[in-house]
Short mmCIF file of C-alpha atoms in Angstrom, two decimals:
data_model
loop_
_atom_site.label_atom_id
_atom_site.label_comp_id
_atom_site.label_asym_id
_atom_site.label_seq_id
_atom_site.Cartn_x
_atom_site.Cartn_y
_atom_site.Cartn_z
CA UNK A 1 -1.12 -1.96 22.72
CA UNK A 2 -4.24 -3.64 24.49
CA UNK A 3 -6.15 -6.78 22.99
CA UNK A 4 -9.33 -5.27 23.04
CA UNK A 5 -7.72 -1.56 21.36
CA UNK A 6 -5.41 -4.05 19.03
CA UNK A 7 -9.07 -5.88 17.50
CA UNK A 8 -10.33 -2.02 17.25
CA UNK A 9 -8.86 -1.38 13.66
CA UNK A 10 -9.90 -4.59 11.74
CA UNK A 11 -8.96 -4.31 8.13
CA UNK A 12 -6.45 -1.83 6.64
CA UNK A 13 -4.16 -1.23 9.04
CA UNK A 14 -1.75 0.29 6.62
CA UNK A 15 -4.31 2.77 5.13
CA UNK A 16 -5.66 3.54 8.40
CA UNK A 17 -2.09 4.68 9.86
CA UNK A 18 -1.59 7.01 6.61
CA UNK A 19 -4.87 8.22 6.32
CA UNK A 20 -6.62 8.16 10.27
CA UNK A 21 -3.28 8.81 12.30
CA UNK A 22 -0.56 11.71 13.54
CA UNK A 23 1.54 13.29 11.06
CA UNK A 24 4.21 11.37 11.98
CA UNK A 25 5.50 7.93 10.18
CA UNK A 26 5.41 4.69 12.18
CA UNK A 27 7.92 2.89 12.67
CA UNK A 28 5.70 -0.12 11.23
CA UNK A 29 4.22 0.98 8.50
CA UNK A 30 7.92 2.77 7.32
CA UNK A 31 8.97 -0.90 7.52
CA UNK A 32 6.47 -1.92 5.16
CA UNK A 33 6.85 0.29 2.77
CA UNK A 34 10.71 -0.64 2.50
CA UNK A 35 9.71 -4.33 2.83
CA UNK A 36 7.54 -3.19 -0.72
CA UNK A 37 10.00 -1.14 -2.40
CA UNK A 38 12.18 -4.35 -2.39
CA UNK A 39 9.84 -6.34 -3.28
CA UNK A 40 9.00 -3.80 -6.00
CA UNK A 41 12.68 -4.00 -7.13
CA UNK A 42 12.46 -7.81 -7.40
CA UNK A 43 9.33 -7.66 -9.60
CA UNK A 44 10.98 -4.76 -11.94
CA UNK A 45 14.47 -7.04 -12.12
CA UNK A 46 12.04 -9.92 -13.42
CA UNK A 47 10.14 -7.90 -15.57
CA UNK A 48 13.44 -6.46 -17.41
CA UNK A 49 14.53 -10.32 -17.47
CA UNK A 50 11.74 -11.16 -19.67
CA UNK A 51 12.39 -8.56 -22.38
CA UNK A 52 14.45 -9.52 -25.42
CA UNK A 53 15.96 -6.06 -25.75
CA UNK A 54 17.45 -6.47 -22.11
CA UNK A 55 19.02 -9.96 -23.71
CA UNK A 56 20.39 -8.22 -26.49
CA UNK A 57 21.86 -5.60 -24.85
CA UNK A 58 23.46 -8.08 -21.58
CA UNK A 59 24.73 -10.03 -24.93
CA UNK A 60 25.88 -6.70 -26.43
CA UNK A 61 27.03 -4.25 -23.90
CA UNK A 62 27.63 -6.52 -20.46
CA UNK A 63 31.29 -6.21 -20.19
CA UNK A 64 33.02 -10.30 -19.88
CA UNK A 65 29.43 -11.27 -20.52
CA UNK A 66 30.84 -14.45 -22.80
CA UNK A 67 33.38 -15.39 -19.66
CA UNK A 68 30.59 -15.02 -17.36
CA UNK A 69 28.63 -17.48 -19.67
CA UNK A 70 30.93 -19.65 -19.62
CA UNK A 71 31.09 -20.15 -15.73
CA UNK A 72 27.29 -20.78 -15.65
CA UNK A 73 25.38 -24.07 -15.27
CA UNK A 74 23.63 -23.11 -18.45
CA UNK A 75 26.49 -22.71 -21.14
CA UNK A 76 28.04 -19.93 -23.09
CA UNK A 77 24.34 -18.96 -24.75
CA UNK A 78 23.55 -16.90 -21.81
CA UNK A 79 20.27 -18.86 -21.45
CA UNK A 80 19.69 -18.37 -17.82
CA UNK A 81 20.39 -14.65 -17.88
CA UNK A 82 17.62 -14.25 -19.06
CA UNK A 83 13.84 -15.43 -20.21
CA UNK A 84 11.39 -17.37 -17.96
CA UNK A 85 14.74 -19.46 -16.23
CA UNK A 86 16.19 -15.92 -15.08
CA UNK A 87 12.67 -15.15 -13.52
CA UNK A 88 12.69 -18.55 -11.86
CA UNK A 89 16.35 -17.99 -10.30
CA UNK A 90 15.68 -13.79 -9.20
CA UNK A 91 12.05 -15.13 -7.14
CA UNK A 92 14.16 -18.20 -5.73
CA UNK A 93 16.41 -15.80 -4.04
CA UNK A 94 13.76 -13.24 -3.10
CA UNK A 95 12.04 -16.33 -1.82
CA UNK A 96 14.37 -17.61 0.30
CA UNK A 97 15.34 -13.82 1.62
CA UNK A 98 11.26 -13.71 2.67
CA UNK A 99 11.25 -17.49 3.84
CA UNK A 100 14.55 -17.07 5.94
CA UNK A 101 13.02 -13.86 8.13
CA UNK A 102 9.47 -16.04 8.77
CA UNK A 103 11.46 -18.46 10.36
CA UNK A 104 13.79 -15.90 12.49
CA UNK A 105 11.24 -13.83 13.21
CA UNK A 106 8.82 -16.35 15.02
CA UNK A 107 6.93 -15.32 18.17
CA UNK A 108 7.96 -11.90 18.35
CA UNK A 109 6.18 -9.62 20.24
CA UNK A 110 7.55 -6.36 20.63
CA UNK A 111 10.42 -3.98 19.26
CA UNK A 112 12.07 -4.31 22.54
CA UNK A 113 13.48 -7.89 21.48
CA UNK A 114 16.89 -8.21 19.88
CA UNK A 115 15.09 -9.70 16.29
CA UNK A 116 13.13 -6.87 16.05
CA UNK A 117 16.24 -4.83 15.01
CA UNK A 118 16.65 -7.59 12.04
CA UNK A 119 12.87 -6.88 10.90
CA UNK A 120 12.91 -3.03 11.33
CA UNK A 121 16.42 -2.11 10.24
CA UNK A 122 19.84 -2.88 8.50
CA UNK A 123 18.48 -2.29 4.92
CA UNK A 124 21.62 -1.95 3.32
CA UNK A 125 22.85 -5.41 4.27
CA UNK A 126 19.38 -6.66 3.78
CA UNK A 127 19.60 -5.19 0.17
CA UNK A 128 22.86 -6.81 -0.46
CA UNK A 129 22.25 -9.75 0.81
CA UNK A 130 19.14 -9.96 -1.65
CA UNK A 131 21.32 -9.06 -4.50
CA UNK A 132 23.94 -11.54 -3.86
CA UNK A 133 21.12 -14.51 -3.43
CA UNK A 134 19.85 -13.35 -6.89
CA UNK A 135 23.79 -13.70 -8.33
CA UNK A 136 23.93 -16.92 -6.25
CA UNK A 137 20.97 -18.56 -7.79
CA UNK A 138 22.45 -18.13 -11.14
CA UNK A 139 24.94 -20.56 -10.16
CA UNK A 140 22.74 -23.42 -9.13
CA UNK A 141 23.25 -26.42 -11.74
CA UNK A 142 20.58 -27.05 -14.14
CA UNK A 143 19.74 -30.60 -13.49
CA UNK A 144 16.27 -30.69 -11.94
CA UNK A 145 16.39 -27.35 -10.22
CA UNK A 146 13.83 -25.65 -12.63
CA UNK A 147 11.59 -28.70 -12.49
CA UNK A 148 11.04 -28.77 -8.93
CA UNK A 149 11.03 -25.60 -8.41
CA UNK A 150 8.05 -24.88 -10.74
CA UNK A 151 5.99 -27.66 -8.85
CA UNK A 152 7.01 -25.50 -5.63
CA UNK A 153 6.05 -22.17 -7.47
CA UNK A 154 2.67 -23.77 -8.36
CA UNK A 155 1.81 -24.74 -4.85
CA UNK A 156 2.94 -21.31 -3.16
CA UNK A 157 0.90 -19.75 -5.90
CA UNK A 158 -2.13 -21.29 -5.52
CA UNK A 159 -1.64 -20.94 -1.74
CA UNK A 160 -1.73 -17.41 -2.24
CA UNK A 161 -4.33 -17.20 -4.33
CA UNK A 162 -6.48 -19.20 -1.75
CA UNK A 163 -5.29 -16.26 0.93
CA UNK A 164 -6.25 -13.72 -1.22
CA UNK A 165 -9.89 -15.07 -1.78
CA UNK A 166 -10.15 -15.51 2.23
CA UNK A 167 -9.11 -11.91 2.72
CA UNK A 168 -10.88 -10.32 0.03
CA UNK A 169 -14.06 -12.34 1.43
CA UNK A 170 -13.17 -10.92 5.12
CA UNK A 171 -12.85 -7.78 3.47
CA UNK A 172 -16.30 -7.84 2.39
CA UNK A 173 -17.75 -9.25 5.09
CA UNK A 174 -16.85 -6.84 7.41
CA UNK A 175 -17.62 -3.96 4.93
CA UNK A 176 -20.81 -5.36 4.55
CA UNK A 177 -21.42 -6.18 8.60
CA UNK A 178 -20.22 -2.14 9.71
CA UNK A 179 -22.15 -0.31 7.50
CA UNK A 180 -25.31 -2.54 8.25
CA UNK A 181 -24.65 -2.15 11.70
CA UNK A 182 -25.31 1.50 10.40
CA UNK A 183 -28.00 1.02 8.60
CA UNK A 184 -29.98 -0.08 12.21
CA UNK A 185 -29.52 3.73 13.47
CA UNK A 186 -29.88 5.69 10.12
CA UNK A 187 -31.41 4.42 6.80
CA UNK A 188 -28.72 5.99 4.85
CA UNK A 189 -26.20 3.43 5.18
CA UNK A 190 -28.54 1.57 3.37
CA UNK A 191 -27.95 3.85 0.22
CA UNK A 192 -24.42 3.56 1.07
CA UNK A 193 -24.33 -0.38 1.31
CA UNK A 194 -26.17 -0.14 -2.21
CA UNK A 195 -24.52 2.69 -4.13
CA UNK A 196 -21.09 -0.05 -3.52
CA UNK A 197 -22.81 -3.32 -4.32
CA UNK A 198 -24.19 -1.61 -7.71
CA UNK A 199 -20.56 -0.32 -8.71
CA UNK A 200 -18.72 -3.74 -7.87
CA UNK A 201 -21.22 -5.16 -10.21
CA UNK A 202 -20.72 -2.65 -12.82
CA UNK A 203 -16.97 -3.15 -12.91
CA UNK A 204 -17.74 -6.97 -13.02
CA UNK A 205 -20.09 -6.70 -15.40
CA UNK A 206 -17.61 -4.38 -17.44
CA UNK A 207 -14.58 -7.02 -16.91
CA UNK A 208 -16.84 -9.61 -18.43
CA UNK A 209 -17.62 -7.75 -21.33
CA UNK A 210 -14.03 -6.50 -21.94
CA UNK A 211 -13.03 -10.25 -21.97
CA UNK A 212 -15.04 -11.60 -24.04
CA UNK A 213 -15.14 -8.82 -26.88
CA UNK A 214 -10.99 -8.88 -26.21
CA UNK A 215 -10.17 -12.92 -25.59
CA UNK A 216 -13.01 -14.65 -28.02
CA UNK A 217 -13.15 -14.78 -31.68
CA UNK A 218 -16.39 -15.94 -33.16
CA UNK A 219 -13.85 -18.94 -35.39
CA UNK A 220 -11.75 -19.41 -32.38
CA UNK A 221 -11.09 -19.09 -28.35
CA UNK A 222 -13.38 -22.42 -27.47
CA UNK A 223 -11.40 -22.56 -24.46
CA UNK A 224 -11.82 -18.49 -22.99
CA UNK A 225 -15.14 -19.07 -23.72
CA UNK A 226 -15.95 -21.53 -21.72
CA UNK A 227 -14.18 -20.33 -18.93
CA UNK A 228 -15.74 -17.06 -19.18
CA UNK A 229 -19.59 -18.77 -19.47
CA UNK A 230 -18.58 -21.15 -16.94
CA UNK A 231 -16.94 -18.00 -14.37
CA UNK A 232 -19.91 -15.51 -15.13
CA UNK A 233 -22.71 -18.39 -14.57
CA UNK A 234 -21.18 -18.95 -10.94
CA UNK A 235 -21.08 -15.47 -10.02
CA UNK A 236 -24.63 -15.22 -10.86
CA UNK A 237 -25.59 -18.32 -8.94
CA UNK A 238 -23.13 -17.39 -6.14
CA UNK A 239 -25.34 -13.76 -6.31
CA UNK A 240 -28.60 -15.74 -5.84
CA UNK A 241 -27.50 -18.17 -3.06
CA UNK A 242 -26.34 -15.16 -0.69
CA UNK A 243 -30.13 -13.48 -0.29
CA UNK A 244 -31.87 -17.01 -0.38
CA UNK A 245 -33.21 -17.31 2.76
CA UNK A 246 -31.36 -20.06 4.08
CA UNK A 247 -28.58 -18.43 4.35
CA UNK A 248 -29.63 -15.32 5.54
CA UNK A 249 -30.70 -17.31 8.19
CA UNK A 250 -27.79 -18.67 8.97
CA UNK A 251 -25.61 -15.24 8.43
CA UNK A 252 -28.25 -12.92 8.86
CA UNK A 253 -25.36 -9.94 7.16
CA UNK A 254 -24.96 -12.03 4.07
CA UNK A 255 -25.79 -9.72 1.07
CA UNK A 256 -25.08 -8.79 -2.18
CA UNK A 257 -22.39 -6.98 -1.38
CA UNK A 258 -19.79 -9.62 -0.62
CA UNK A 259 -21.07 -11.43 -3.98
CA UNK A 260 -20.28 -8.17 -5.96
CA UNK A 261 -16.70 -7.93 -4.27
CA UNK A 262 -15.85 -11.66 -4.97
CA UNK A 263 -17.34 -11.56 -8.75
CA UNK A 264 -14.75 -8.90 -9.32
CA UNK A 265 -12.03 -11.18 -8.08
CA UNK A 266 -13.34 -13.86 -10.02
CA UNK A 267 -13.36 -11.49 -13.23
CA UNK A 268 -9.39 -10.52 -12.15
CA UNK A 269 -8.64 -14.27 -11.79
CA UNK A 270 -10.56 -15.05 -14.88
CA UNK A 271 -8.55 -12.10 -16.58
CA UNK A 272 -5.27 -13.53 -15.60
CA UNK A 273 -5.64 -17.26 -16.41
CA UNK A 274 -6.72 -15.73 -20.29
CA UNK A 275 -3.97 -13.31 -20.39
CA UNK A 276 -1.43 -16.50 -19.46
CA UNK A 277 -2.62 -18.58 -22.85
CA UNK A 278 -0.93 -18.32 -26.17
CA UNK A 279 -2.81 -16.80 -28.87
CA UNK A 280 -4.14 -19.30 -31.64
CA UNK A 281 -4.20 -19.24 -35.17
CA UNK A 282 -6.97 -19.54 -37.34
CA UNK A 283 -8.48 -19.14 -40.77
CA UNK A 284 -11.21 -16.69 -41.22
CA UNK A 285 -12.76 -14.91 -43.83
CA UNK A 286 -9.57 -16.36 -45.92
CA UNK A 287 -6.87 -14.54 -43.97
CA UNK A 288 -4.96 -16.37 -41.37
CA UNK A 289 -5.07 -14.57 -38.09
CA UNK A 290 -3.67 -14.33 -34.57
CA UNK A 291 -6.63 -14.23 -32.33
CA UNK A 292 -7.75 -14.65 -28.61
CA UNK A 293 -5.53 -11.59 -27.34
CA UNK A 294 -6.09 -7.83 -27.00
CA UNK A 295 -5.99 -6.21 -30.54
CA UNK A 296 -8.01 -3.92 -32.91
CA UNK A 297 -11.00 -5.32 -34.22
CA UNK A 298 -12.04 -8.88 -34.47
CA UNK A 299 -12.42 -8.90 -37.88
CA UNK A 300 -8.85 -7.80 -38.17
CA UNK A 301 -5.03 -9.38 -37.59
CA UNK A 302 -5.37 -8.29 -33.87
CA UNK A 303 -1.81 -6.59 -32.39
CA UNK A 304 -0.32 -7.24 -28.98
CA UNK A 305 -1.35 -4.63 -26.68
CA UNK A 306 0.99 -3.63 -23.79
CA UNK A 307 -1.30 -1.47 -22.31
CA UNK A 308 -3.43 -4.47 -20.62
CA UNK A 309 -0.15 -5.95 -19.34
CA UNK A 310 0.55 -3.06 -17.59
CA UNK A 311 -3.08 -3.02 -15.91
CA UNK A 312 -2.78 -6.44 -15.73
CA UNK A 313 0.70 -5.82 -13.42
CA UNK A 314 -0.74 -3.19 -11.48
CA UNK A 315 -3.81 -5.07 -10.30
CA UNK A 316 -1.68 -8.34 -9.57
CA UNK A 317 0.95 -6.32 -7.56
CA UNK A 318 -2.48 -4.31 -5.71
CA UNK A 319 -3.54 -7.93 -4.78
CA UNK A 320 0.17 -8.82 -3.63
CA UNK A 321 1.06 -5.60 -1.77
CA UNK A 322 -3.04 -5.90 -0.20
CA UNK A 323 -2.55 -9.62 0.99
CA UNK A 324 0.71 -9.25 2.43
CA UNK A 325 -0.26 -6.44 4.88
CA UNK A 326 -3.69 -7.90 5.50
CA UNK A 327 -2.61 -11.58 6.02
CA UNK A 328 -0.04 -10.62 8.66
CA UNK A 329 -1.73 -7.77 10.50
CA UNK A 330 -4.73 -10.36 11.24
CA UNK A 331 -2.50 -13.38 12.07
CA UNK A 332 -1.12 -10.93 14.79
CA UNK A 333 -4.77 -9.54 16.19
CA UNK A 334 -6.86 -12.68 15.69
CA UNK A 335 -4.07 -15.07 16.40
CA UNK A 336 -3.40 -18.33 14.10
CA UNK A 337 -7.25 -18.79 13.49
CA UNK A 338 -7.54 -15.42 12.42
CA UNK A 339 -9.46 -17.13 9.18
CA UNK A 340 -12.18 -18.30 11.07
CA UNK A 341 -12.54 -15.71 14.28
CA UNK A 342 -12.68 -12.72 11.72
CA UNK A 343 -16.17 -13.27 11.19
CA UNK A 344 -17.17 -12.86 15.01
CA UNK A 345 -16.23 -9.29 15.22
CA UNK A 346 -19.17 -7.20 15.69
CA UNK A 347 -18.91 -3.06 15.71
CA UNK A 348 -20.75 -0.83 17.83
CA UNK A 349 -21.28 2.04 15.65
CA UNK A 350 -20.47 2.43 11.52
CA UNK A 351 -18.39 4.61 9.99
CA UNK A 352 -17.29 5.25 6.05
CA UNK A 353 -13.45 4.37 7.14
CA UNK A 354 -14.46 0.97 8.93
CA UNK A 355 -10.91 0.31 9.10
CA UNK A 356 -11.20 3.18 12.22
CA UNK A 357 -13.87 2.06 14.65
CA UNK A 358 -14.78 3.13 18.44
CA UNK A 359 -11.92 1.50 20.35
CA UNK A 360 -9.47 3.56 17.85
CA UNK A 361 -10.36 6.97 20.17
CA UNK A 362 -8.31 5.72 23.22
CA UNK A 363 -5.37 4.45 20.47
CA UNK A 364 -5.82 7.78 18.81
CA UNK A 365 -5.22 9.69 22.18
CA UNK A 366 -2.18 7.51 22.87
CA UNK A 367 -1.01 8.47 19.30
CA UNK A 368 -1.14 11.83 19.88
CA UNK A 369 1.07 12.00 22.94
CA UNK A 370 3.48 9.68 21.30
CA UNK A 371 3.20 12.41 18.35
CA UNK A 372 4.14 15.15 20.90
CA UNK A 373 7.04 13.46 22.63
CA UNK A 374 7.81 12.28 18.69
CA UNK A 375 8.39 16.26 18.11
CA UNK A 376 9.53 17.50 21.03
CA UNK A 377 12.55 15.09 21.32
CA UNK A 378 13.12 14.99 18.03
CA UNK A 379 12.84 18.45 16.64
CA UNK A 380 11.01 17.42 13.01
CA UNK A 381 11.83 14.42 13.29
CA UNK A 382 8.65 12.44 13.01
CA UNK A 383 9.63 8.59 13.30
CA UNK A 384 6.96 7.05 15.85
CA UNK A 385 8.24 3.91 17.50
CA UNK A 386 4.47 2.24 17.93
CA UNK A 387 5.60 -1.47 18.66
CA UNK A 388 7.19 -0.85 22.06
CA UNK A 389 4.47 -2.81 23.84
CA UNK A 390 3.14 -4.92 20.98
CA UNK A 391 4.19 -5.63 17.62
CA UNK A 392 1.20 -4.11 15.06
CA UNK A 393 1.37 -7.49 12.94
CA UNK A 394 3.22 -10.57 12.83
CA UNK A 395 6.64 -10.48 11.15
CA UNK A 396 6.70 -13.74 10.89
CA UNK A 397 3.34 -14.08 8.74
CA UNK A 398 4.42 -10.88 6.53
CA UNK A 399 7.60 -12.42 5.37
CA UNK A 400 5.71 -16.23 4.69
CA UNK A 401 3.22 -14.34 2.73
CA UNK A 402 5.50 -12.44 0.99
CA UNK A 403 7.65 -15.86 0.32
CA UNK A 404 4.00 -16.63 -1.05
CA UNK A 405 3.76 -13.97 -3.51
CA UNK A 406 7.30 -14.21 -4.89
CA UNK A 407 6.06 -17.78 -5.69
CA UNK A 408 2.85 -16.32 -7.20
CA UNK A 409 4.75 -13.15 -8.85
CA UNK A 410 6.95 -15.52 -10.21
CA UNK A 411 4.26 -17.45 -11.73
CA UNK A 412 2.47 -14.83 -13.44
CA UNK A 413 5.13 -13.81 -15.29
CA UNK A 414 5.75 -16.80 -16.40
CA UNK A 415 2.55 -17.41 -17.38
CA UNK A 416 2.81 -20.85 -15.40
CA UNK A 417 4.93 -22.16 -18.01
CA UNK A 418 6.26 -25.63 -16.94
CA UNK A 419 9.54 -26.41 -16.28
CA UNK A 420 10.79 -27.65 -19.70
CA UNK A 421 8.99 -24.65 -21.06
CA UNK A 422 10.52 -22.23 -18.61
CA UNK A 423 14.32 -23.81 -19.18
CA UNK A 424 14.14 -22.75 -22.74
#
């Protein structure tokens, strides 16, 4: 693939191949989607390691589950089976799988060299492999090891949280910059640009609401609520600051459009820290309630809700699955200042899928003939092999950012509990 046809497709390439290409599957983005099925898997096992009905029933129905206690680091309690140490043991091995390929994988280039085949295929050994560094971890002695590496998971998460804010502002940027471009040739766009900016604000505006009337209690919640005055009054000001006229002069595309993408981050990130702090007690209207957590009514013992975990899960493992792709497809196309010479891009012409510019025609031509020969070798078989020239992203940066988000994943769930807590 050409440089100039590569920098075509800016964001998305994922959704672009599903949604803009042949019929066929790349090679690529099939990798991917494996690549996030394990992940997946790794997430579920850590999920099912925090329940207490999974550590009754290993306790219960785990055949030699008291011998197998007794060979672990931990003692014949089962402690590290499961709980918030389990989690810290399943995302050290997922870790290391992701952290082991970024270093192999280094400087490749194209599917024609020999670690390509590592990336792209042997899934069953790569799956068993995985499994046995999640048994392995298990045996690592207690000591220090959940200590340090909650200081490590802290760092990677917070690293990842920085890459998602870069992409998601990227993301916006260039939204913002194509359909302006747009707006030059057809006023339109301009109904376009603020039909979006009004419904990011909405759902901001909605997440702010939905925290405060579900994480504050008029006796209680000091804390949520000044992170949630503190959050909302720097969206606002961060809202002003992007049409002042300093800036626009500076980035004559700066609008409110980026401001309404990163408030809803902010709302998510706001959302998350709130959902990781215990609930409090407190005396109120003489009963003695649980507060500053989902439940009925505030004037009422409020009830754990597992619904907003689950949405809570979904839009962590959206952010996860949307950096991982992003971060790695860029690093390739941009090179390793992709951060920075993201913002120079400049389209020609708009278009409502700005992941699929102008320069995608001439790809889109070559896809189609590789479609062809796809189906007339194969006979239905529709696996595209789209990386013979050039790799689509870099292998290397997918698997570091995925090390990244096992750290953050792991995190999370935890509710970035420290060590001692997490040992327990």
């Amino acid at each position: 693939m050409a440089g100039t046809a590569a920098r075509g497709h800016l964001l998305h390439p994922l959704l672009f191949q599903l949604c803009c290409g042949c019929h066929g599957l790349r090679v690529s983005t099939s990798t991917r989607i494996l690549y996030t099925l394990l992940h997946v898997l790794a997430s579920a096992v850590c999920c099912l390691m925090m329940s207490r009905t999974v550590a009754q029933a290993i306790t219960e129905k785990v055949p030699f589950s008291v011998v197998l206690c007794q060979h672990l680091p931990g003692g014949t309690d089962c402690e590290q089976l499961v709980g918030s140490s389990a989690v810290y043991r399943v995302c050290f091995g997922t870790a290391c799988f992701h952290l082991a390929q970024a270093a192999l994988l280094l400087n490749v280039r194209s599917s024609s060299d020999r670690r390509a085949q590592l990336h792209n295929g042997f899934w069953l050994p790569k799956l068993l492999v995985l499994m046995g560094l999640w048994a392995a971890s298990f045996f690592i002695p207690e000591d220090n090891f959940i200590r340090v590496w909650h200081y490590t998971g802290v760092c990677g998460g917070f690293a990842f949280i920085l890459i998602q804010l870069v992409l998601i502002t990227a993301f916006a940027h260039t939204w913002n910059k194509n359909w302006l471009t747009g707006a030059a040739q057809d006023k339109r766009w301009y109904l376009a640009v603020l039909l979006a900016t009004a419904t990011f604000y909405i759902l901001a505006s909605g997440a702010f609401s939905f925290l405060y009337k579900f994480y504050t209690h008029p006796a209680a919640c000091h804390l949520n609520k000044a992170l949630l005055a503190i959050n909302g009054s720097l969206c606002g000001i961060m809202s002003f600051i992007s049409i002042t006229p300093c800036v626009r002069l500076k980035q004559p595309r700066s609008g409110l459009l980026q401001s309404s993408i990163i408030s809803c981050y902010v709302m998510y990130l706001t959302f998350s820290a709130l959902s990781s702090r215990p609930p409090e007690r407190v005396l109120y209207k003489g009963q003695n309630l649980t507060v500053c957590f989902p439940g009925l009514q505030q004037d009422e013992l409020q009830t754990e809700d597992t619904t907003v975990a689950v949405l809570g899960a979904a839009i962590m493992y959206a952010c996860v699955l949307f950096a991982c792709n992003e971060a790695s497809y860029l690093a390739e196309v941009f090179g390793p200042f992709w951060m920075v010479k993201v913002y120079s891009f400049e389209f020609k012409k708009p278009s409502c899928c700005f992941c699929c510019p102008e320069k995608m025609e001439e790809e889109l031509r070559g896809t189609d003939q590789a479609c062809e020969q796809a189906e007339e070798s194969a006979r239905g078989q529709f696996i595209i092999q789209d990386e013979q020239d050039r790799v689509v992203y870099s292998y290397s940066a997918f698997h570091f950012v995925f090390f990244l988000a096992s750290l953050y994943v792991m995190m999370t769930l935890t509710n970035w509990f420290s060590g001692s807590c997490a040992a327990q």
